[in-house]
Coordinates of C-alpha atoms in Angstrom, one line a residue:
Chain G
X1 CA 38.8 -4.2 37.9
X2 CA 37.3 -4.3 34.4
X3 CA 36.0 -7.9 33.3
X4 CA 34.4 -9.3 29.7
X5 CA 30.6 -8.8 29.5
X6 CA 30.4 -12.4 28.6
X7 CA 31.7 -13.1 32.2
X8 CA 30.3 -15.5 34.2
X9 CA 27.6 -13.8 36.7
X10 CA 26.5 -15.9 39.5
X11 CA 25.5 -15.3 43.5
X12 CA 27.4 -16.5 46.2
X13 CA 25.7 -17.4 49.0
X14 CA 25.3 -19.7 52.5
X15 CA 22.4 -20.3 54.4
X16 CA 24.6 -21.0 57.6
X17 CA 25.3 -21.1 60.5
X18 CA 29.1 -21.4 58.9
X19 CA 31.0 -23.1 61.6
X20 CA 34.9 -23.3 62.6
X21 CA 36.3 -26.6 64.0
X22 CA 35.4 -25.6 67.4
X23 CA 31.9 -25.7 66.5
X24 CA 31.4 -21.8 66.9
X25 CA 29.9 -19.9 64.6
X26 CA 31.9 -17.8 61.9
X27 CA 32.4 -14.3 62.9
X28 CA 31.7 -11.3 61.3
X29 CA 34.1 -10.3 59.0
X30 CA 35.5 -13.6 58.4
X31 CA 36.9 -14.8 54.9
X32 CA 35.2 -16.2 52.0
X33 CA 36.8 -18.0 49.5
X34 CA 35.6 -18.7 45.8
X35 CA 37.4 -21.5 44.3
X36 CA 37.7 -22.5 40.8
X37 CA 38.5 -26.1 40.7
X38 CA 38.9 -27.8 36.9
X39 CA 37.2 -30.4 36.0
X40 CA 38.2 -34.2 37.4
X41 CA 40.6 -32.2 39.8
X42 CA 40.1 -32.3 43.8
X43 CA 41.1 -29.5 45.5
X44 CA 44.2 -29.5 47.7
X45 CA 43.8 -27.0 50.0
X46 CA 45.2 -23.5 50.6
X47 CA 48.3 -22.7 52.6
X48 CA 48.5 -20.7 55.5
X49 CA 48.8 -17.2 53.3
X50 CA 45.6 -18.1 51.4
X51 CA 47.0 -18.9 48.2
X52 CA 45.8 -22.2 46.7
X53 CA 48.0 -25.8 47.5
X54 CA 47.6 -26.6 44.1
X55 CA 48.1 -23.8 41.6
X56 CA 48.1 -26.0 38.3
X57 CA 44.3 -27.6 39.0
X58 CA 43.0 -25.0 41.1
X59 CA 42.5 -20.9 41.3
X60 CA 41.8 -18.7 43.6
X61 CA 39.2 -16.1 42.3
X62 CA 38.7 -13.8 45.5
X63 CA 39.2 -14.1 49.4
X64 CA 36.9 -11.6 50.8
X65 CA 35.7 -10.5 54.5
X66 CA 32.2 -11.2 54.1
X67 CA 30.7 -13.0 56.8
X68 CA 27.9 -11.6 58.2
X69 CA 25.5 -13.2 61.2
X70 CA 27.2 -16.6 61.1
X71 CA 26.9 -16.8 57.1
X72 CA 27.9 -15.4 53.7
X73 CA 25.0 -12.9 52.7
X74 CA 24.2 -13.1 49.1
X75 CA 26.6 -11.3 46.8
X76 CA 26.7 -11.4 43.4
X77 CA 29.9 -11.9 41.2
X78 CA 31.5 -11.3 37.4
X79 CA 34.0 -13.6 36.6
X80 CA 36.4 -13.2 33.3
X81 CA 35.8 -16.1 31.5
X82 CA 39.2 -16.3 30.8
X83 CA 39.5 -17.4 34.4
X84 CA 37.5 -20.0 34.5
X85 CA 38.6 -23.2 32.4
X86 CA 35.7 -25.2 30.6
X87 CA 33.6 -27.9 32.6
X88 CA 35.3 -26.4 36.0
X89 CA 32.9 -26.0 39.1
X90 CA 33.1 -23.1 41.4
X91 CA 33.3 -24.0 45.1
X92 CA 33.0 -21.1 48.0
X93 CA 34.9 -21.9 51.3
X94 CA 34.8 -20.5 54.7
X95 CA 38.2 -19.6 56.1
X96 CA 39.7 -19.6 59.7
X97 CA 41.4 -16.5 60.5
X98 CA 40.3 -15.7 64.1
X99 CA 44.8 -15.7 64.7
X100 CA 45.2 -13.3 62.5
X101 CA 45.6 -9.6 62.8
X102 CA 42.6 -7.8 62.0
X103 CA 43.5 -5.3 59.1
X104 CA 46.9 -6.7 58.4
X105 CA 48.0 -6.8 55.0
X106 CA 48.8 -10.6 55.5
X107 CA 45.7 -12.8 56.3
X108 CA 46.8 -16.2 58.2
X109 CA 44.3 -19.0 57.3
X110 CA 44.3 -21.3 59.9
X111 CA 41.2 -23.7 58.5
X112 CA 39.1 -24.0 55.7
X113 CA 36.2 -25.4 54.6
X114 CA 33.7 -25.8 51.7
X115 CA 30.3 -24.3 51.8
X116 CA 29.2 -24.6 48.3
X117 CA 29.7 -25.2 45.0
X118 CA 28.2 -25.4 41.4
X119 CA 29.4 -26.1 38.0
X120 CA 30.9 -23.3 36.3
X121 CA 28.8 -22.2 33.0
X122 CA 28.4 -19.5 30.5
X123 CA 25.6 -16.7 31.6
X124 CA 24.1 -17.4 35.0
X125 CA 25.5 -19.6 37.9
X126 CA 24.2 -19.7 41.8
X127 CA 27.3 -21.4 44.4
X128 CA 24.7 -21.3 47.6
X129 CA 24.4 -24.1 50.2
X130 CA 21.3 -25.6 50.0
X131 CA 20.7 -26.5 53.4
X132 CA 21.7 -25.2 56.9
X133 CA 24.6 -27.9 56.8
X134 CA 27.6 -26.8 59.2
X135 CA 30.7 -26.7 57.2
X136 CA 33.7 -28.3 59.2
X137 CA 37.3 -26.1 58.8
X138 CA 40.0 -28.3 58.3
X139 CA 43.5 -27.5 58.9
X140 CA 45.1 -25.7 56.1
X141 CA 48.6 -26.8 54.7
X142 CA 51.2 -24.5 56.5
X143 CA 52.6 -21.9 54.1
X144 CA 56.0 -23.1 53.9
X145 CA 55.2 -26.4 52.5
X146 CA 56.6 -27.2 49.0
X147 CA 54.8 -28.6 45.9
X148 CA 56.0 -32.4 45.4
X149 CA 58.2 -33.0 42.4
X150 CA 57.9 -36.4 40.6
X151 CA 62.0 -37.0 39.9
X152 CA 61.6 -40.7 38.7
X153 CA 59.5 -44.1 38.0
X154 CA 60.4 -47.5 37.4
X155 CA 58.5 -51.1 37.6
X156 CA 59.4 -53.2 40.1
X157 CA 57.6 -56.5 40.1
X158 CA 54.0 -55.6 39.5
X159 CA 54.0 -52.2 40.5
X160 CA 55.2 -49.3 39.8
X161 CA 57.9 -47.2 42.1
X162 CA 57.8 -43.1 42.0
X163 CA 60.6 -41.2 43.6
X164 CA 59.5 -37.6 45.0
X165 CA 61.2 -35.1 46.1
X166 CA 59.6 -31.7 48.1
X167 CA 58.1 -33.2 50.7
X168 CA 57.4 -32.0 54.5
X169 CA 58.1 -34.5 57.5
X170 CA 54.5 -33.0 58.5
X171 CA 52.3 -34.5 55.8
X172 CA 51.9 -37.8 54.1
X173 CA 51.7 -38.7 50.3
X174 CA 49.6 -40.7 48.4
X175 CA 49.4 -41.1 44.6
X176 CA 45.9 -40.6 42.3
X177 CA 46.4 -42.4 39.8
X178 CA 44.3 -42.8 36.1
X179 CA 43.8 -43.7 32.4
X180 CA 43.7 -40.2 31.4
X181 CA 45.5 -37.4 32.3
X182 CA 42.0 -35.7 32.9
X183 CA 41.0 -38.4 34.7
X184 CA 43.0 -39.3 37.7
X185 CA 40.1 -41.0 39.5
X186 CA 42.1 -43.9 41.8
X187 CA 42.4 -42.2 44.5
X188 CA 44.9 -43.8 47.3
X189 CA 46.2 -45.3 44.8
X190 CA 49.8 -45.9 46.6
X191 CA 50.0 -49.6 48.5
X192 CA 50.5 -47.1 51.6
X193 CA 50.7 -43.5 52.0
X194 CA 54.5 -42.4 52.9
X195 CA 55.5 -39.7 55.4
X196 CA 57.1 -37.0 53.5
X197 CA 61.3 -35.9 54.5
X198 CA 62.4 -32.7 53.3
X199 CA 66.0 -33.6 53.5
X200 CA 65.2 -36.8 51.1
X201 CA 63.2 -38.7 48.4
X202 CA 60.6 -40.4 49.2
X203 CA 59.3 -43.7 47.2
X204 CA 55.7 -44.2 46.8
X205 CA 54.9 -48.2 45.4
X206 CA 51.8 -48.3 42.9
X207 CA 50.2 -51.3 42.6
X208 CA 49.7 -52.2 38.6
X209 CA 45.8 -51.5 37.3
X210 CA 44.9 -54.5 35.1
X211 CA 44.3 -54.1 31.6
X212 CA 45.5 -50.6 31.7
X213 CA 47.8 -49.4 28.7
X214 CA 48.8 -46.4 29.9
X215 CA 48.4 -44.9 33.6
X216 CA 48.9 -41.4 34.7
X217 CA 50.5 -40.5 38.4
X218 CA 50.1 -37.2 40.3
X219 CA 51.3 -37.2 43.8
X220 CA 49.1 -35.8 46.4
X221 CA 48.9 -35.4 50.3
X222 CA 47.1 -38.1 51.8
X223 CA 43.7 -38.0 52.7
X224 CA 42.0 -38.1 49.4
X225 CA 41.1 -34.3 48.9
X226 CA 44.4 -33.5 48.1
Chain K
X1 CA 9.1 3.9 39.0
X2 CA 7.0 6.3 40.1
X3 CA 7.0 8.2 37.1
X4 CA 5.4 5.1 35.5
X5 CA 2.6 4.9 37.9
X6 CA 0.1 6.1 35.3
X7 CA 1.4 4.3 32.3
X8 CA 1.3 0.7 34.7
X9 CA -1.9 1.1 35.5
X10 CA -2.7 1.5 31.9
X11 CA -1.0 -1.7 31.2
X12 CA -2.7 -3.5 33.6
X13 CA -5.9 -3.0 31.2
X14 CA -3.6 -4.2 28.5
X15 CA -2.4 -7.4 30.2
X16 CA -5.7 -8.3 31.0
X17 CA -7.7 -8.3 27.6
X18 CA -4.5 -9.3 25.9
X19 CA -5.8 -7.1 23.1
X20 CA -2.4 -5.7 21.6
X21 CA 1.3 -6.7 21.9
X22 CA 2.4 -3.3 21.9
X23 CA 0.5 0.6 22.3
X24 CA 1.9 3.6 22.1
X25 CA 0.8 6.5 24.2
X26 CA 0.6 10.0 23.1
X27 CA 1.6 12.8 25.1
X28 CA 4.0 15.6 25.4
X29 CA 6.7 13.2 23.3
X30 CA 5.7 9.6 21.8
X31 CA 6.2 7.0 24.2
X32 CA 6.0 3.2 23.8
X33 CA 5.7 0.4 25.7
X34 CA 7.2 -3.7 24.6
X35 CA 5.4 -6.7 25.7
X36 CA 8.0 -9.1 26.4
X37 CA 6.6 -12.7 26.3
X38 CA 9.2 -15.1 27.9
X39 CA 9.3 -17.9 31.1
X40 CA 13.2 -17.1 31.5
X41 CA 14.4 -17.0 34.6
X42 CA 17.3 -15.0 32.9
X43 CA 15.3 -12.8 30.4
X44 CA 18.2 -10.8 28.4
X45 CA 16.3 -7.5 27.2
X46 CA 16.5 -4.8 24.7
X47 CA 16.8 -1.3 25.0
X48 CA 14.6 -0.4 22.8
X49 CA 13.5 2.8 24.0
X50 CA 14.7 6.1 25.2
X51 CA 14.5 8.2 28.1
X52 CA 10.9 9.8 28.6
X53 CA 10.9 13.4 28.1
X54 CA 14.5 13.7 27.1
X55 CA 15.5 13.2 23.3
X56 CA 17.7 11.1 22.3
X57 CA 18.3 10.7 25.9
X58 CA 19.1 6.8 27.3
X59 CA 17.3 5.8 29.6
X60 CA 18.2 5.3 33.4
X61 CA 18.2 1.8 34.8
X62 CA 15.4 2.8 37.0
X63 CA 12.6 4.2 34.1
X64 CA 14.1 0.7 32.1
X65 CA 11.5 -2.1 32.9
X66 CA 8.4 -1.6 34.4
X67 CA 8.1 -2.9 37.4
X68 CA 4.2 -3.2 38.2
X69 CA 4.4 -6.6 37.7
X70 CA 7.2 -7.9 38.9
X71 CA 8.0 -9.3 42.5
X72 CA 9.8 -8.3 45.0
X73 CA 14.0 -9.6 44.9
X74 CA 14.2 -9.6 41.3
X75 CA 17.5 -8.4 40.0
X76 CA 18.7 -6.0 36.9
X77 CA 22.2 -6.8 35.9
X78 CA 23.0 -3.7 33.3
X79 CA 27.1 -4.0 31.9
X80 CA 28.3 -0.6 32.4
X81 CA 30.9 -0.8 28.9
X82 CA 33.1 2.0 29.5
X83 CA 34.5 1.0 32.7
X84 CA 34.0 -2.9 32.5
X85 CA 31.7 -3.3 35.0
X86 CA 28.4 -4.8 35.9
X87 CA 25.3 -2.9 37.8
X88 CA 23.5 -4.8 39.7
X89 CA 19.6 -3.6 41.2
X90 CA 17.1 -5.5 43.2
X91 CA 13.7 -4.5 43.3
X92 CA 12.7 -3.7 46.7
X93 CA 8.6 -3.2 46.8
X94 CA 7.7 -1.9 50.3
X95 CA 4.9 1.0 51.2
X96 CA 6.5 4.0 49.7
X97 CA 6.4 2.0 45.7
X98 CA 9.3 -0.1 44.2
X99 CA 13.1 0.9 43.7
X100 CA 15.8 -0.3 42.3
X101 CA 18.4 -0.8 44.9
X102 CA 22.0 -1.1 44.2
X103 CA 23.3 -4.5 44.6
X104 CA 27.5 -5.0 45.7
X105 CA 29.1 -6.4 43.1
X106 CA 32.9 -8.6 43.5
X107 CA 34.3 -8.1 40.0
X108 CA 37.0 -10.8 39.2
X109 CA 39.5 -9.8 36.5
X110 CA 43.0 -11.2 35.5
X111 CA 44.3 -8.8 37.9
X112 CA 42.6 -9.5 41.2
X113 CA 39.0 -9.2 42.6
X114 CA 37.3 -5.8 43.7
X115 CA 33.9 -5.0 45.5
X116 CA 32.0 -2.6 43.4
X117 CA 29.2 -0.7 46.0
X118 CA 27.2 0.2 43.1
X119 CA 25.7 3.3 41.6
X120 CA 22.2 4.9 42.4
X121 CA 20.3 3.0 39.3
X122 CA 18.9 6.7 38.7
X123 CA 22.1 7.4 37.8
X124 CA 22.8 4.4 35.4
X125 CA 22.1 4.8 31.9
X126 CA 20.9 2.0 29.6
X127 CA 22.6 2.5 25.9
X128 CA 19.7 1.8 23.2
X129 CA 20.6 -0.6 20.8
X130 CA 22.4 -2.9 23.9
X131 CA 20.8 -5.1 26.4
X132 CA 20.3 -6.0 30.1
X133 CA 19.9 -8.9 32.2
X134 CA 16.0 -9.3 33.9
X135 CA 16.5 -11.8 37.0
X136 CA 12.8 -13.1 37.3
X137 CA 13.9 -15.2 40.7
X138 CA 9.9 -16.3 40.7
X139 CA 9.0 -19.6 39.1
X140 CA 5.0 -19.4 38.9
X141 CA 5.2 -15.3 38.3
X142 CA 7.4 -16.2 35.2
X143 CA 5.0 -18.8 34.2
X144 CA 1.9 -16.1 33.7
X145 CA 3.9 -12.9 33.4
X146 CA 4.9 -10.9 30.7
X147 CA 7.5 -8.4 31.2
X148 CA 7.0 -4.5 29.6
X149 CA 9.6 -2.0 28.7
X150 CA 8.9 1.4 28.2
X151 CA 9.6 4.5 26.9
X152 CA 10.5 7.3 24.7
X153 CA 9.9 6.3 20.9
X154 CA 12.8 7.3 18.9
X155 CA 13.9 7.0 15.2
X156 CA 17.3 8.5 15.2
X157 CA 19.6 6.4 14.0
X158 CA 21.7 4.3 16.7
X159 CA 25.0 3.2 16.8
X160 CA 26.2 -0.3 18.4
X161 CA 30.1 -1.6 18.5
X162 CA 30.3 -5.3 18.9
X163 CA 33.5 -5.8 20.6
X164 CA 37.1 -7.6 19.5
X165 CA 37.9 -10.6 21.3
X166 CA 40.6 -10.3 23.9
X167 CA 42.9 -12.6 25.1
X168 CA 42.7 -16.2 23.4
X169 CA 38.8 -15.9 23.5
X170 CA 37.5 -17.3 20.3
X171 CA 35.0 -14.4 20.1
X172 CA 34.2 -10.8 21.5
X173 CA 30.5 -11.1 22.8
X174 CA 28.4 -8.4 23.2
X175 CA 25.2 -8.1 24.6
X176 CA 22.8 -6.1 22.0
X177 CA 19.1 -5.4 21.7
X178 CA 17.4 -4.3 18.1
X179 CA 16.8 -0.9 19.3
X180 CA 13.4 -1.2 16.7
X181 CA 10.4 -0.3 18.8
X182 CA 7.5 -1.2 16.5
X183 CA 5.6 -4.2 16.7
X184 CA 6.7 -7.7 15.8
X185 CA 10.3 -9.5 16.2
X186 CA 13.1 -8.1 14.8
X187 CA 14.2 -9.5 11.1
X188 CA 18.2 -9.7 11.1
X189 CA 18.2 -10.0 7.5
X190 CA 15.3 -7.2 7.4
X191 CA 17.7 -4.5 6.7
X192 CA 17.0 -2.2 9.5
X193 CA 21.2 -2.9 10.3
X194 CA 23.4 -2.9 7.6
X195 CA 25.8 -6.0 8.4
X196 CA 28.5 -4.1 6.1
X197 CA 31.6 -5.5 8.2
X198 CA 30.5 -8.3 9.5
X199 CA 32.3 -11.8 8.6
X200 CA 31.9 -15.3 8.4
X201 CA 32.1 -17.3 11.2
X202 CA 30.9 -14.0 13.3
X203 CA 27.3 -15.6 15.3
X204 CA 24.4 -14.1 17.2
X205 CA 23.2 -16.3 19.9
X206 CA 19.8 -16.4 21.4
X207 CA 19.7 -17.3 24.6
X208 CA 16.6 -20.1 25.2
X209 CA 14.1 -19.9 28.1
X210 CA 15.9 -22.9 29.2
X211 CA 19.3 -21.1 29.4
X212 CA 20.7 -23.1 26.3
X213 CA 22.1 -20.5 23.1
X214 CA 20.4 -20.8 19.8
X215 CA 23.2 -20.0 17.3
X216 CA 22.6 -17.7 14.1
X217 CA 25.6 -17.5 11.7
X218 CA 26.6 -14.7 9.5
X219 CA 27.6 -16.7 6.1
X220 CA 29.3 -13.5 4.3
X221 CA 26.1 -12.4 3.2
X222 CA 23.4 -12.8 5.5
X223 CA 22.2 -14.5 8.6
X224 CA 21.1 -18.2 8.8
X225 CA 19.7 -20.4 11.5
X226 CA 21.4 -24.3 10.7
X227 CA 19.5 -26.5 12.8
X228 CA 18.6 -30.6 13.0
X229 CA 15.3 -31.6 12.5
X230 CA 13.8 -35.2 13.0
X231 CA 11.4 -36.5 10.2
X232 CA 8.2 -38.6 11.2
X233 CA 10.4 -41.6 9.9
X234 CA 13.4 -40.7 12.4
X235 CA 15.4 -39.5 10.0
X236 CA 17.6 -36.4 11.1
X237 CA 17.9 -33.5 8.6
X238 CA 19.9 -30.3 8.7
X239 CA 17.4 -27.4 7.8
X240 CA 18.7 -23.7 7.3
X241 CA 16.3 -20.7 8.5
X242 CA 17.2 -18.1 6.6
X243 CA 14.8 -15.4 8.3
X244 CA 16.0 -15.5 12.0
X245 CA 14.7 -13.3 14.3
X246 CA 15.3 -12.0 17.9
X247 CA 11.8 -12.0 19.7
X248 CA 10.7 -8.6 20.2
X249 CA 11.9 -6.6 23.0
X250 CA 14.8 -9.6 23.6
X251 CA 18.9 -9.0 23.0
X252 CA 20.9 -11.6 22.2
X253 CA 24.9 -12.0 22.3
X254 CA 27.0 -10.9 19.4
X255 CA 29.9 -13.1 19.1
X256 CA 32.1 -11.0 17.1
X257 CA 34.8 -14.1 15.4
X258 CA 38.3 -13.6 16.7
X259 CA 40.9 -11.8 14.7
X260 CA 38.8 -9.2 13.6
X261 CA 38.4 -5.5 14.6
X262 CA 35.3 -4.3 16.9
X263 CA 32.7 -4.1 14.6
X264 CA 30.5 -0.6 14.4
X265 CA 27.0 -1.1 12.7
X266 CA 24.0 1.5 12.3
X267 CA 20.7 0.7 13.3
X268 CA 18.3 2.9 10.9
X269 CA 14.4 2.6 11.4
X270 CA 12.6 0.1 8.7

C-alpha cells in the first residue's frame, strides 16, 4: 500500500483497560477502528460488517486486530492526505467481535466504542486516550439497515414536515438541523423522535428556528451521535 | 551506533565548550559531523552526509543521527520513495549501546490499509539530498539538546526529484535536505542548486519549532520569503526576504505546484 510522503503520520494509542459492555476487558486480538470524521459531522456508527453508518460524513481508514493486554499498544500510522478531508478529527474505536469467527474473512461487529481522538493535521498527529477512562461499546447498527432518504418537505403551521423513506422498525429518527450546511448543530431537532417502518414513510415535524433564513435538515437515528 | 562510539565521545567535548558548529574529522575518508540547533519535537533533518567508508555510498538509517545524546523512545520516520512507504525506528538504549528498532507501521492508501513490519534500519538507506523525520518525544532534552549528524563528506554532485502532484492535490511535496555539508545555513538563492525548471507558484516550506510551515515562494526567478511585519506604531507591513535559508542540517518540504511535471534539480558544491 503506497501513500504520499506528505501523509499524515500520527500514533495510535490507548492507555486502557479498553472495556466491552459487559465490563470485561478487550481481548487480545480484538479490533481497532480509526475513524475519520469531517468536521461539524457526528459519527453514526458502523454496521454490523464494519463498514461506517454514514459513508458521506465519515470514513473508515483501517479496522485492525490490535488489541493487546486489555489495550491498543502504540502503532504508528501514514495516512494519504487525500483521505483525510480538511479540519476533520481522527477518532480510534474499540470494536466488539467476541461472536465472530476468529480468522473469518467477514468480521461481525457487535459494539463499538470511542477511545480517542484528535484533530486531523498536516505532519504529525497523536489519537491516544489520555487517561485510563473505560470506553463503553455501544450496540452497532445491524448490517442490513438502510441509509434514510429525505423524499419531501413542506411547512405546516410553524414547522416544518420531512417525509423519509429507508427506515428500520428497529431504530428511531431524529432530525439535526442548522444554518449552514457545515453546521448542523441542533441536534434533536424533530418535536419527537419517530420509530422508523420499512414498508412506509415516516414524517418527522421540525419546529421553526426564529430568525433563521435558511435551515438545513439531515435525518439521523435518534440518540444524538447519529 | 556503535561505529560512532569514538566520534560521540568526541562530540561530547564539542557540545560542551560550544566552540564550533561543525568539525570535520580526518581519517581514512573525510567525515563530518552537523550541529543541528532546534527545540522541535518534530525535527525534519537533512541528509547531508554519506555513508562512512563507502563513497558515494547513502547512508543507513542506523549510522544517520547520532544518537549519544538522545533518549531512549525517540523515533526516526525515514519515507522509503520507491515503494511509498514510511520506516519507522525507535531508539532503544539498554546495556549492550542504542539501536534503532524497527517500528510497525499501518499504511493507509486509497486502496485499503496494510501493516508494514518494518526493515532492519541497517538495511535502510537514507538518499542525500532528502530528509527524515527526528521524533525528540522529550520536552526538557529538546530544550538543551542539539542534535548531530554525521558522516562521510562528499562533493559529488547529487540529484533530487521533487515529485508531481497526484490526485486533486494542489502540490506534490517532497521532503528534501541541502545535501551541503559545510558550515552555515543553506542559501536557496546561493546557487549551489540550479532552480532551472522550477515555476511560479512552486513553494518550499519550513517547518517551525512550533509545527507551523514557514512558506518560501519561487517567483520565476528566485526564492522570496513574503511575510507581515508590525511597526512600533502598529502598523502591519508586508516585507519580502529575498535570502531565505533552510537552517543547516534541516529539510524542508518542496511543494512542487500542481500541473507540472516532477521536477529534477542538481545539487553542485558552492
Amino acid at each position: 500500500m503506497a501513500v504520499a510522503e506528505a501523509s499524515t503520520l500520527l500514533t495510535v494509542s490507548s492507555t486502557g483497560p479498553d472495556c466491552y459492555a459487559d465490563g470485561s476487558p478487550v481481548v487480545d486480538g480484538e479490533y481497532y477502528a480509526l475513524v475519520s470524521i469531517d468536521s461539524g459531522a457526528n459519527f453514526a456508527g458502523f454496521a454490523a460488517d464494519g463498514t461506517v453508518v454514514d459513508p458521506a460524513t465519515s470514513r473508515l481508514l483501517f479496522a485492525l486486530p490490535l488489541a493487546e493486554g486489555g489495550c491498543c499498544p502504540k502503532t504508528r500510522v501514514a495516512v494519504d492526505p487525500a483521505l483525510i478531508a480538511s479540519g476533520a478529527r481522527l477518532a480510534l474505536m474499540v470494536w466488539d467481535t467476541r461472536r465472530a469467527v476468529r480468522g473469518a474473512p467477514v468480521v461481525r461487529v457487535d459494539g463499538w466504542g470511542e477511545v480517542a481522538d484528535s484533530s486531523a493535521c498536516v505532519g504529525f498527529a497523536s489519537v491516544r486516550s489520555a487517561s485510563r477512562a473505560t470506553a463503553a461499546v455501544r450496540s452497532a447498527v445491524p448490517a442490513d439497515v438502510p441509509v434514510p432518504r429525505i423524499t419531501g418537505i413542506r411547512r405546516d403551521g410553524n414547522e416544518f414536515v420531512v417525509t423519509v423513506e429507508g427506515t428500520s422498525s428497529v431504530l428511531d429518527y431524529n432530525v439535526r438541523a442548522g444554518a449552514q450546511i457545515g453546521q448542523l448543530n441542533r441536534a434533536d431537532a424533530a418535536r419527537e423522535p419517530v420509530t422508523g417502518d420499512a414498508a412506509r414513510a415516516i414524517e418527522l415535524r421540525i419546529p421553526a428556528a426564529d430568525g433563521e433564513t435558511a435551515q438545513f435538515f439531515k435525518v439521523v437515528r435518534h440518540g444524538g451521535t447519529e | 551506533m556503535k561505529a560512532w562510539g569514538v566520534l560521540a565521545a568526541a562530540l561530547g567535548a564539542v557540545a560542551a565548550s560550544g566552540a564550533v558548529a561543525d568539525d570535520v574529522f580526518t581519517g581514512a575518508n573525510v567525515l563530518g559531523v552537523t550541529r543541528v540547533e532546534s527545540a522541535a519535537e518534530y525535527l525534519p533533518l537533512a541528509v547531508a552526509w554519506g555513508a562512512v567508508g563507502a563513497s558515494a555510498a547513502a547512508p543507513a538509517a542506523d549510522a544517520f543521527v547520532i544518537t549519544a545524546n538522545l533518549e531512549d523512545g525517540d523515533e526516526l520516520y525515514v519515507y522509503d520513495r520507491a515503494a511509498g512507504r514510511y520506516h519507522v525506528f525507535t531508539l532503544v538504549r539498554d546495556a549492550a549501546g542504542d539501536t534503532w528498532a524497527a517500528a510497525r507501521v499501518v499504511h493507509v492508501g486509497t486502496g485499503g490499509a496494510e501493516v508494514a513490519t518494518g526493515s532492519a534500519a541497517a538495511e535502510v538507506s537514507l538518499a542525500r539530498g532528502y530528509g527524515a523525520w527526528l521524533h525528540r518525544s522529550g520536552a526538557a532534552a529538546r530544550a538543551d539538546k542539539a542534535v548531530y549528524l554525521a558522516g562521510q563528506a562528499e562533493s559529488e554532485p547529487v540529484s533530487i526529484t521533487f515529485a508531481a502532484a497526484t490526485g486533486r492535490a494542489k502540490f506534490g511535496q517532497t521532503l528534501f535536505g541541502p545535501p551541503a555539508g559545510a558550515a552555515g545555513d543553506f542559501a536557496l538563492n546561493g546557487g549551489a542548486i540550479n532552480w532551472s525548471g522550477a515555476v511560479k507558484g512552486d513553494e518550499i516550506r519550513l517547518p517551525q519549532t512550533d509545527g507551523t510551515l514557514q512558506t518560501v515562494e519561487y517567483t520565476g526567478t528566485k526564492w522570496v520569503r513574503k511575510y507581515w511585519e508590525r511597526s512600533a506604531n502598529g502598523v502591519l507591513r508586508l516585507k519580502r526576504d529575498e535570502n531565505p535559508v533552510i537552517p543547516r542540517g534541516q529539510a524542508a518540504w518542496y511543494a512542487r505546484k500542481a500541473g507540472n511535471e516532477a521536477l529534477t534539480v542538481t545539487w553542485s558544491e558552492k
